PDB file of C-alpha atoms in Angstrom:
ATOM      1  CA  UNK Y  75     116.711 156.432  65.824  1.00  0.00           C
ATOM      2  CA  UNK Y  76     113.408 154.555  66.840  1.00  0.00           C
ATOM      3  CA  UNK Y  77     111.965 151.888  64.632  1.00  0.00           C
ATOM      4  CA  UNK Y  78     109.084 153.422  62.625  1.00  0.00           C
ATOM      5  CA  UNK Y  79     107.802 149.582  62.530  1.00  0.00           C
ATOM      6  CA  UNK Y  80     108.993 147.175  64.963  1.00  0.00           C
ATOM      7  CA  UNK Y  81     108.507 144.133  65.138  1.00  0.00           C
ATOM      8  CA  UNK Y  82     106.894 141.829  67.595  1.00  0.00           C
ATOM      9  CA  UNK Y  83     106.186 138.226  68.168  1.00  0.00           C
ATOM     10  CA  UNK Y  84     103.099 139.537  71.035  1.00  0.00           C
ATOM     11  CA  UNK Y  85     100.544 137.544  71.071  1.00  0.00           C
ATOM     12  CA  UNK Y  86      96.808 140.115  71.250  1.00  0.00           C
ATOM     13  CA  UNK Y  87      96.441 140.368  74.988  1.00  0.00           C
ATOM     14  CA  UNK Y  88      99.916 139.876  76.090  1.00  0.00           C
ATOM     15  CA  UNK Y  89     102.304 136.559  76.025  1.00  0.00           C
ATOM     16  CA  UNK Y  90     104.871 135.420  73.248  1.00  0.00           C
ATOM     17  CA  UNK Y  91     103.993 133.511  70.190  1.00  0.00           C
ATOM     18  CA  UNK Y  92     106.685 130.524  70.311  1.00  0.00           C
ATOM     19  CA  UNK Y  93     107.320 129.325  66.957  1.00  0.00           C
ATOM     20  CA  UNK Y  94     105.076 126.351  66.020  1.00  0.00           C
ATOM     21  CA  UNK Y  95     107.361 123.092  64.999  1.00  0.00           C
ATOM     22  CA  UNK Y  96     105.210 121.030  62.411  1.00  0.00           C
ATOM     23  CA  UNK Y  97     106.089 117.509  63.137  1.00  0.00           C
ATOM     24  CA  UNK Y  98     104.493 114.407  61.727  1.00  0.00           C
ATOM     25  CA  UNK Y  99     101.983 114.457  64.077  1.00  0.00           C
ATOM     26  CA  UNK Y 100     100.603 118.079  64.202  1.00  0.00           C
ATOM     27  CA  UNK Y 101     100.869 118.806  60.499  1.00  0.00           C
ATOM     28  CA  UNK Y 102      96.979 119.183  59.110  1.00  0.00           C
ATOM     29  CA  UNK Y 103      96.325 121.245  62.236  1.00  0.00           C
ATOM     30  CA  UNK Y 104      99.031 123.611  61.699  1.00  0.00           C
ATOM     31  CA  UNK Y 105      99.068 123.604  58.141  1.00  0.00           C
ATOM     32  CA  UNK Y 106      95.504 124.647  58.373  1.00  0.00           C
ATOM     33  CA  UNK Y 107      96.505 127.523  61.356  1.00  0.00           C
ATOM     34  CA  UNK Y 108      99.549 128.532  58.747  1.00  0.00           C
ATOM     35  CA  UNK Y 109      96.907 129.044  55.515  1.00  0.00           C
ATOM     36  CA  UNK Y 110      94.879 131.206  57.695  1.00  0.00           C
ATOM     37  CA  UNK Y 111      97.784 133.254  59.054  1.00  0.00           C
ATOM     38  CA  UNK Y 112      99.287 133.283  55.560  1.00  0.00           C
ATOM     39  CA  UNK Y 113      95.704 134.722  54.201  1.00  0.00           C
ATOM     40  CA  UNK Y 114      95.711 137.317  56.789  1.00  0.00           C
ATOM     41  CA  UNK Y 115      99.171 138.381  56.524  1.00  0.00           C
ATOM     42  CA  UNK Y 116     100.671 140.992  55.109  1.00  0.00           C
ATOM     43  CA  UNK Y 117     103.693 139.692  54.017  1.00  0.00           C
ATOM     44  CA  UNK Y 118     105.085 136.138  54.411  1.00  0.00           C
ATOM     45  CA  UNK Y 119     108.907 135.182  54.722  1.00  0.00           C
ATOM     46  CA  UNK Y 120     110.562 131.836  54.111  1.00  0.00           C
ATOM     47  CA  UNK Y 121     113.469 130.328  55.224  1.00  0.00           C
ATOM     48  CA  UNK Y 122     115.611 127.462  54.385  1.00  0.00           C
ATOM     49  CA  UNK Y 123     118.154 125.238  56.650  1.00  0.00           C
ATOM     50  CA  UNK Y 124     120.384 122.795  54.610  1.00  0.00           C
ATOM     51  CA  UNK Y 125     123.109 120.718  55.015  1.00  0.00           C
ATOM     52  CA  UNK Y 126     125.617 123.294  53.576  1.00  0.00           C
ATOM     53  CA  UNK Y 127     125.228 125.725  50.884  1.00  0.00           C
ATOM     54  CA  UNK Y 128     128.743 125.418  48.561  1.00  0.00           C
ATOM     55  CA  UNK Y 129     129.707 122.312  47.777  1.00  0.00           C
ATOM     56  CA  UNK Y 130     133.280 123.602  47.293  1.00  0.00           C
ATOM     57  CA  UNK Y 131     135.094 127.355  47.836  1.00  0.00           C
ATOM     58  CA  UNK Y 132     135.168 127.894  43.594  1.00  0.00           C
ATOM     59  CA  UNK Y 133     131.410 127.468  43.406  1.00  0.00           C
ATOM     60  CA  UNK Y 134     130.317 130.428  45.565  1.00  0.00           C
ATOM     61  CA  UNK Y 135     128.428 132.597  43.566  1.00  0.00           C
ATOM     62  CA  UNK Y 136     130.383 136.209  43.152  1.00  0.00           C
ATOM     63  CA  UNK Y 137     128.882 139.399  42.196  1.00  0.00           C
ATOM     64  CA  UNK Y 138     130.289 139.752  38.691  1.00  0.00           C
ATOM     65  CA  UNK Y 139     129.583 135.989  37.572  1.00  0.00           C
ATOM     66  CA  UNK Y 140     127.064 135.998  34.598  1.00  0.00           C
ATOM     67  CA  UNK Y 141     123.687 134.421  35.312  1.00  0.00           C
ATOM     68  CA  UNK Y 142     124.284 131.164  33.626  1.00  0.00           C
ATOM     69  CA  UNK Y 143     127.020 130.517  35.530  1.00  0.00           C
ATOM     70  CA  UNK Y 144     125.759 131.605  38.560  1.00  0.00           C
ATOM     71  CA  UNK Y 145     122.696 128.854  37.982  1.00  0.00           C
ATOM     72  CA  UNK Y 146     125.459 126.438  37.507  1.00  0.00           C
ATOM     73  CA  UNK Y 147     127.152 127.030  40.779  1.00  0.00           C
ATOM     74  CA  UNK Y 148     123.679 127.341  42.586  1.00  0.00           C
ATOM     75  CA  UNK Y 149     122.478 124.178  41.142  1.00  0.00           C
ATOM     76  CA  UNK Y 150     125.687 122.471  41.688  1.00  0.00           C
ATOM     77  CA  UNK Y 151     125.055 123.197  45.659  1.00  0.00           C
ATOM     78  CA  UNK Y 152     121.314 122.264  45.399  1.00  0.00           C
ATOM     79  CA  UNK Y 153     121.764 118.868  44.078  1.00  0.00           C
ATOM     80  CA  UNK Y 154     124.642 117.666  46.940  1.00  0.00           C
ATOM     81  CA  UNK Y 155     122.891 119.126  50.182  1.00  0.00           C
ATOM     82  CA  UNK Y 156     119.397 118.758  51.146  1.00  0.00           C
ATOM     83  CA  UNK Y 157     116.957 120.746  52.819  1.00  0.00           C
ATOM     84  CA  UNK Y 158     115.999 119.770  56.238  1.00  0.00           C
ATOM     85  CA  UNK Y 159     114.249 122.299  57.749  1.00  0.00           C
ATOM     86  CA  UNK Y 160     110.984 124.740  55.712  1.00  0.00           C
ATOM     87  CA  UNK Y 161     110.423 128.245  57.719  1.00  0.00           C
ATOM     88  CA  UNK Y 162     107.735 129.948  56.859  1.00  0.00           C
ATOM     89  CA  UNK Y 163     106.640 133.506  58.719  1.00  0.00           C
ATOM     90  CA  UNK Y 164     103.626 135.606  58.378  1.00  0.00           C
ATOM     91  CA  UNK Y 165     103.618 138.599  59.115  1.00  0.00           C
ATOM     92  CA  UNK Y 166     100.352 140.986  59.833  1.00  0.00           C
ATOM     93  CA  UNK Y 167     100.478 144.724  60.819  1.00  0.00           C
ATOM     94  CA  UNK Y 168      98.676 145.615  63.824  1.00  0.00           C
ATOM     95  CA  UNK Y 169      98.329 149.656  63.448  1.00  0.00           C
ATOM     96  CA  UNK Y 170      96.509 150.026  67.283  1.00  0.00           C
ATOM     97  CA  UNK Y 171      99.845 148.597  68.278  1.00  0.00           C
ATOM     98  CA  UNK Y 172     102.213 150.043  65.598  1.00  0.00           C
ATOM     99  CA  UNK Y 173     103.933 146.750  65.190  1.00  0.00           C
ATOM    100  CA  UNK Y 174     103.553 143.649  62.786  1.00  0.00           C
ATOM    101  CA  UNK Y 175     102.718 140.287  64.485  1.00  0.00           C
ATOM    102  CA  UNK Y 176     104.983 137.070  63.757  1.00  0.00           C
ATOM    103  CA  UNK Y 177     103.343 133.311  63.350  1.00  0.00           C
ATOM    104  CA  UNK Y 178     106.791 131.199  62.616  1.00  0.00           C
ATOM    105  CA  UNK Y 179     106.043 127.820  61.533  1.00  0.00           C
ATOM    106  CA  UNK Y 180     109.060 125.125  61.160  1.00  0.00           C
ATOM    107  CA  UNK Y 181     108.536 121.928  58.686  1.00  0.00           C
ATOM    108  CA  UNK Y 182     110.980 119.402  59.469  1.00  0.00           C
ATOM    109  CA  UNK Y 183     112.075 118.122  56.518  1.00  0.00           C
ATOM    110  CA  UNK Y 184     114.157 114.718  55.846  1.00  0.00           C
ATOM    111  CA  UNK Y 185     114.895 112.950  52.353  1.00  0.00           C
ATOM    112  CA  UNK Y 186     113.667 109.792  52.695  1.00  0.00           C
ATOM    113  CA  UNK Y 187     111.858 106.612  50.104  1.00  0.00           C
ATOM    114  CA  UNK Y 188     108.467 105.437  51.460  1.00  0.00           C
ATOM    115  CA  UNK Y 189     109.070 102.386  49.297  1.00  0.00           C
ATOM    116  CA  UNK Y 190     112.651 100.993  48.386  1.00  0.00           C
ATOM    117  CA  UNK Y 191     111.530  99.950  45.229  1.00  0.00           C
ATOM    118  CA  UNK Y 192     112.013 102.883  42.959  1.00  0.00           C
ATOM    119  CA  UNK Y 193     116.420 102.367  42.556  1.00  0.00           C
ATOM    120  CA  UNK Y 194     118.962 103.340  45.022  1.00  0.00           C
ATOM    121  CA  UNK Y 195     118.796 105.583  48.187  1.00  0.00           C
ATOM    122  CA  UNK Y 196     119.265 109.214  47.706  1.00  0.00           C
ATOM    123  CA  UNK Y 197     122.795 110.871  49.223  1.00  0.00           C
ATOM    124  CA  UNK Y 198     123.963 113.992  50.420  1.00  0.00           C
ATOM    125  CA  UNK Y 199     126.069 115.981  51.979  1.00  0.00           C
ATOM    126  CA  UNK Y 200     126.115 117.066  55.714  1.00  0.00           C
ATOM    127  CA  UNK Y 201     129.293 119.084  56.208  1.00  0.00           C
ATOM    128  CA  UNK Y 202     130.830 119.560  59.890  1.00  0.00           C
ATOM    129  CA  UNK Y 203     129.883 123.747  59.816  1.00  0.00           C
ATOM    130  CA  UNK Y 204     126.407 123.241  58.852  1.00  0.00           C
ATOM    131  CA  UNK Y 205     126.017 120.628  61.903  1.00  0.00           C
ATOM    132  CA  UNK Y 206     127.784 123.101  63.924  1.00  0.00           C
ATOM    133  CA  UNK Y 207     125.862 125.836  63.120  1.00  0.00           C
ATOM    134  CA  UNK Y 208     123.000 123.884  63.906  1.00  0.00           C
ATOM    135  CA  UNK Y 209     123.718 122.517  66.461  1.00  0.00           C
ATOM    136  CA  UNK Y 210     124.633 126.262  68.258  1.00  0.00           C
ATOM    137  CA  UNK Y 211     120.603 127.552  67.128  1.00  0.00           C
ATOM    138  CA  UNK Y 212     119.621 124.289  68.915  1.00  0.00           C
ATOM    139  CA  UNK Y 213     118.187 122.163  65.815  1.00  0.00           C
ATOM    140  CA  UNK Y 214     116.576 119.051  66.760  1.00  0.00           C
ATOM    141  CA  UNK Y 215     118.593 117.130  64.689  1.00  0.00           C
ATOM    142  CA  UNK Y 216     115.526 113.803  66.092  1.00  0.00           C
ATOM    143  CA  UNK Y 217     112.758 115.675  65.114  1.00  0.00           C
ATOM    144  CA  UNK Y 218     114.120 115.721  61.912  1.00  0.00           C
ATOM    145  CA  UNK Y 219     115.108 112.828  61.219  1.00  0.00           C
ATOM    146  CA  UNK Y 220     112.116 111.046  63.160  1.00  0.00           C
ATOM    147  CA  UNK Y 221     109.146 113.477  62.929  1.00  0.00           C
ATOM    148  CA  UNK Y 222     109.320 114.381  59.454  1.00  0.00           C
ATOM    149  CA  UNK Y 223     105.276 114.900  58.492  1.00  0.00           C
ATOM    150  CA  UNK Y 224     104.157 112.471  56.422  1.00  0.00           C
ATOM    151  CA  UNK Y 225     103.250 115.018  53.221  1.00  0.00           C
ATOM    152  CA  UNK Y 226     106.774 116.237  53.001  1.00  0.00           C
ATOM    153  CA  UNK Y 227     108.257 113.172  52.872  1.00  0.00           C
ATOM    154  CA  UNK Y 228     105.806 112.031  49.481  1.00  0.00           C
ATOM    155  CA  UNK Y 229     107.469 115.520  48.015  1.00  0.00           C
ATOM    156  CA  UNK Y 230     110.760 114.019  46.409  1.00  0.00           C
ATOM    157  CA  UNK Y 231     108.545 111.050  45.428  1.00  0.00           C
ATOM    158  CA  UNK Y 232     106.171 113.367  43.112  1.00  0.00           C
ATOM    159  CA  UNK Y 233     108.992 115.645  42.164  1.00  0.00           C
ATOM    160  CA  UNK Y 234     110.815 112.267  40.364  1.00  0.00           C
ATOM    161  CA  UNK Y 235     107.655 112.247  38.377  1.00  0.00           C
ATOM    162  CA  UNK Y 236     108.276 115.134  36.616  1.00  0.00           C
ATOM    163  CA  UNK Y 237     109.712 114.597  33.022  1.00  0.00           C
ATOM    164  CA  UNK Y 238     113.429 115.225  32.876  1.00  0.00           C
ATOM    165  CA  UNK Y 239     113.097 116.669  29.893  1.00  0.00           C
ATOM    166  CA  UNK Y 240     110.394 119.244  31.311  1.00  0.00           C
ATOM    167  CA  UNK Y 241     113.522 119.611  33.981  1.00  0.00           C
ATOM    168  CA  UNK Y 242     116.211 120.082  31.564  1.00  0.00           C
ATOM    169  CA  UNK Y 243     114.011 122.535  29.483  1.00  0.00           C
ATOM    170  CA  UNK Y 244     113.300 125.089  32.609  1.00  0.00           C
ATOM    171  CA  UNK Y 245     117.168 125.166  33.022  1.00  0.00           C
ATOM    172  CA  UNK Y 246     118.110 125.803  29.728  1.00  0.00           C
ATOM    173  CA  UNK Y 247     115.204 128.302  29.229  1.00  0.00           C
ATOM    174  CA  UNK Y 248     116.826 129.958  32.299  1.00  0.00           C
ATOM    175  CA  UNK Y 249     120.082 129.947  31.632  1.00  0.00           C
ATOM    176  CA  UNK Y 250     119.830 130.897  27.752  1.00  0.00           C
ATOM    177  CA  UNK Y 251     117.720 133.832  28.170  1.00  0.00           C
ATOM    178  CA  UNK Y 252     117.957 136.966  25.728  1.00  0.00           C
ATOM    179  CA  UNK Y 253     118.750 140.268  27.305  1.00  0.00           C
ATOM    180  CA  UNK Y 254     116.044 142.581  27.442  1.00  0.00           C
ATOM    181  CA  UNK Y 255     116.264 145.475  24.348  1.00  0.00           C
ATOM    182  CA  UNK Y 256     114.606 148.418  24.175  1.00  0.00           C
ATOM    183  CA  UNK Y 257     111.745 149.250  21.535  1.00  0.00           C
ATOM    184  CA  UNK Y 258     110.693 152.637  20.563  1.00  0.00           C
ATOM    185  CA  UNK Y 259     107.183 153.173  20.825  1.00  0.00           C
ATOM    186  CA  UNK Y 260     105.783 154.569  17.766  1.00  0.00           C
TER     187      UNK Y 260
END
């Protein structure tokens, strides 16, 4: 059965769009080329790469855990590996060509302090299948650690400004939610 939409990375006029690697040095030019490809898009995906995604075989998340304790397992995961690479995708529909058009753009992402002076260095996990894994899509494990644009790296700066309290609130109010009950209308 043919694919009512396929997709295509074409660029207009022929040729392959490669996927655009935002490094330290090319990041205002291609986050400006990624707003207007996100504006004209139709849809936009996003992608993470971490350093592992269960910290241990009992925290993956099954189908018939509650949502509270799915958070807790999530969250668990989220604080011990670290993201190091953002994908994000556009995607706009080209109806002369009866296919949608793909801009990929990967931000290298690497925790790291500008300035030692705010308490220890942060840690986190790298486990040997995530490197593998990796390693066999061809991650550029220097342009990670090296290239890292100079905006991302601020990121876990500002996020340590946030209140703890403001952090602790949005968890509970997540994980203590009411279920939903149905009201007659009168």
């Amino acid at each position: 059965m043919p694919l009512l939409r396929p997709f295509s990375t074409d660029v207009p006029g022929g040729g392959s769009m490669a996927v655009k690697q935002v490094t330290r040095s090319n990041f205002n030019a291609a986050l400006e080329s990624l707003r207007a490809c996100v504006e004209e898009s139709d849809f936009v995906v996003v992608d993470l790469e971490m350093t592992d995604v269960t910290s241990a075989p009992w925290r993956d998340p099954f189908e018939f855990d509650r949502s509270d304790v799915r958070y807790l397992k999530l969250k668990d995961s989220a604080e011990k590996f670290a993201v190091v690479q953002f994908g994000v995708c556009p995607f706009r529909w080209d109806s002369s060509k009866g296919s949608f058009f793909a801009h990929p753009h990967n931000f290298y992402i690497f925790p790291r302090k500008e300035l030692p002076l705010h308490g220890p260095p942060d840690d986190f996990l790298w486990q040997v299948t995530s490197i593998d894994f990796l390693t066999k899509y061809q991650f550029d494990f220097n342009a990670c650690i090296y290239e890292v644009s100079c905006a991302v790296e601020q990121e876990g700066e500002a996020l340590k400004g946030l209140s703890s309290e403001y952090l602790e609130g949005l968890a509970n109010s997540f994980c203590n939610f009411e279920e939903p009950v149905d009201t007659p209308i009168a």
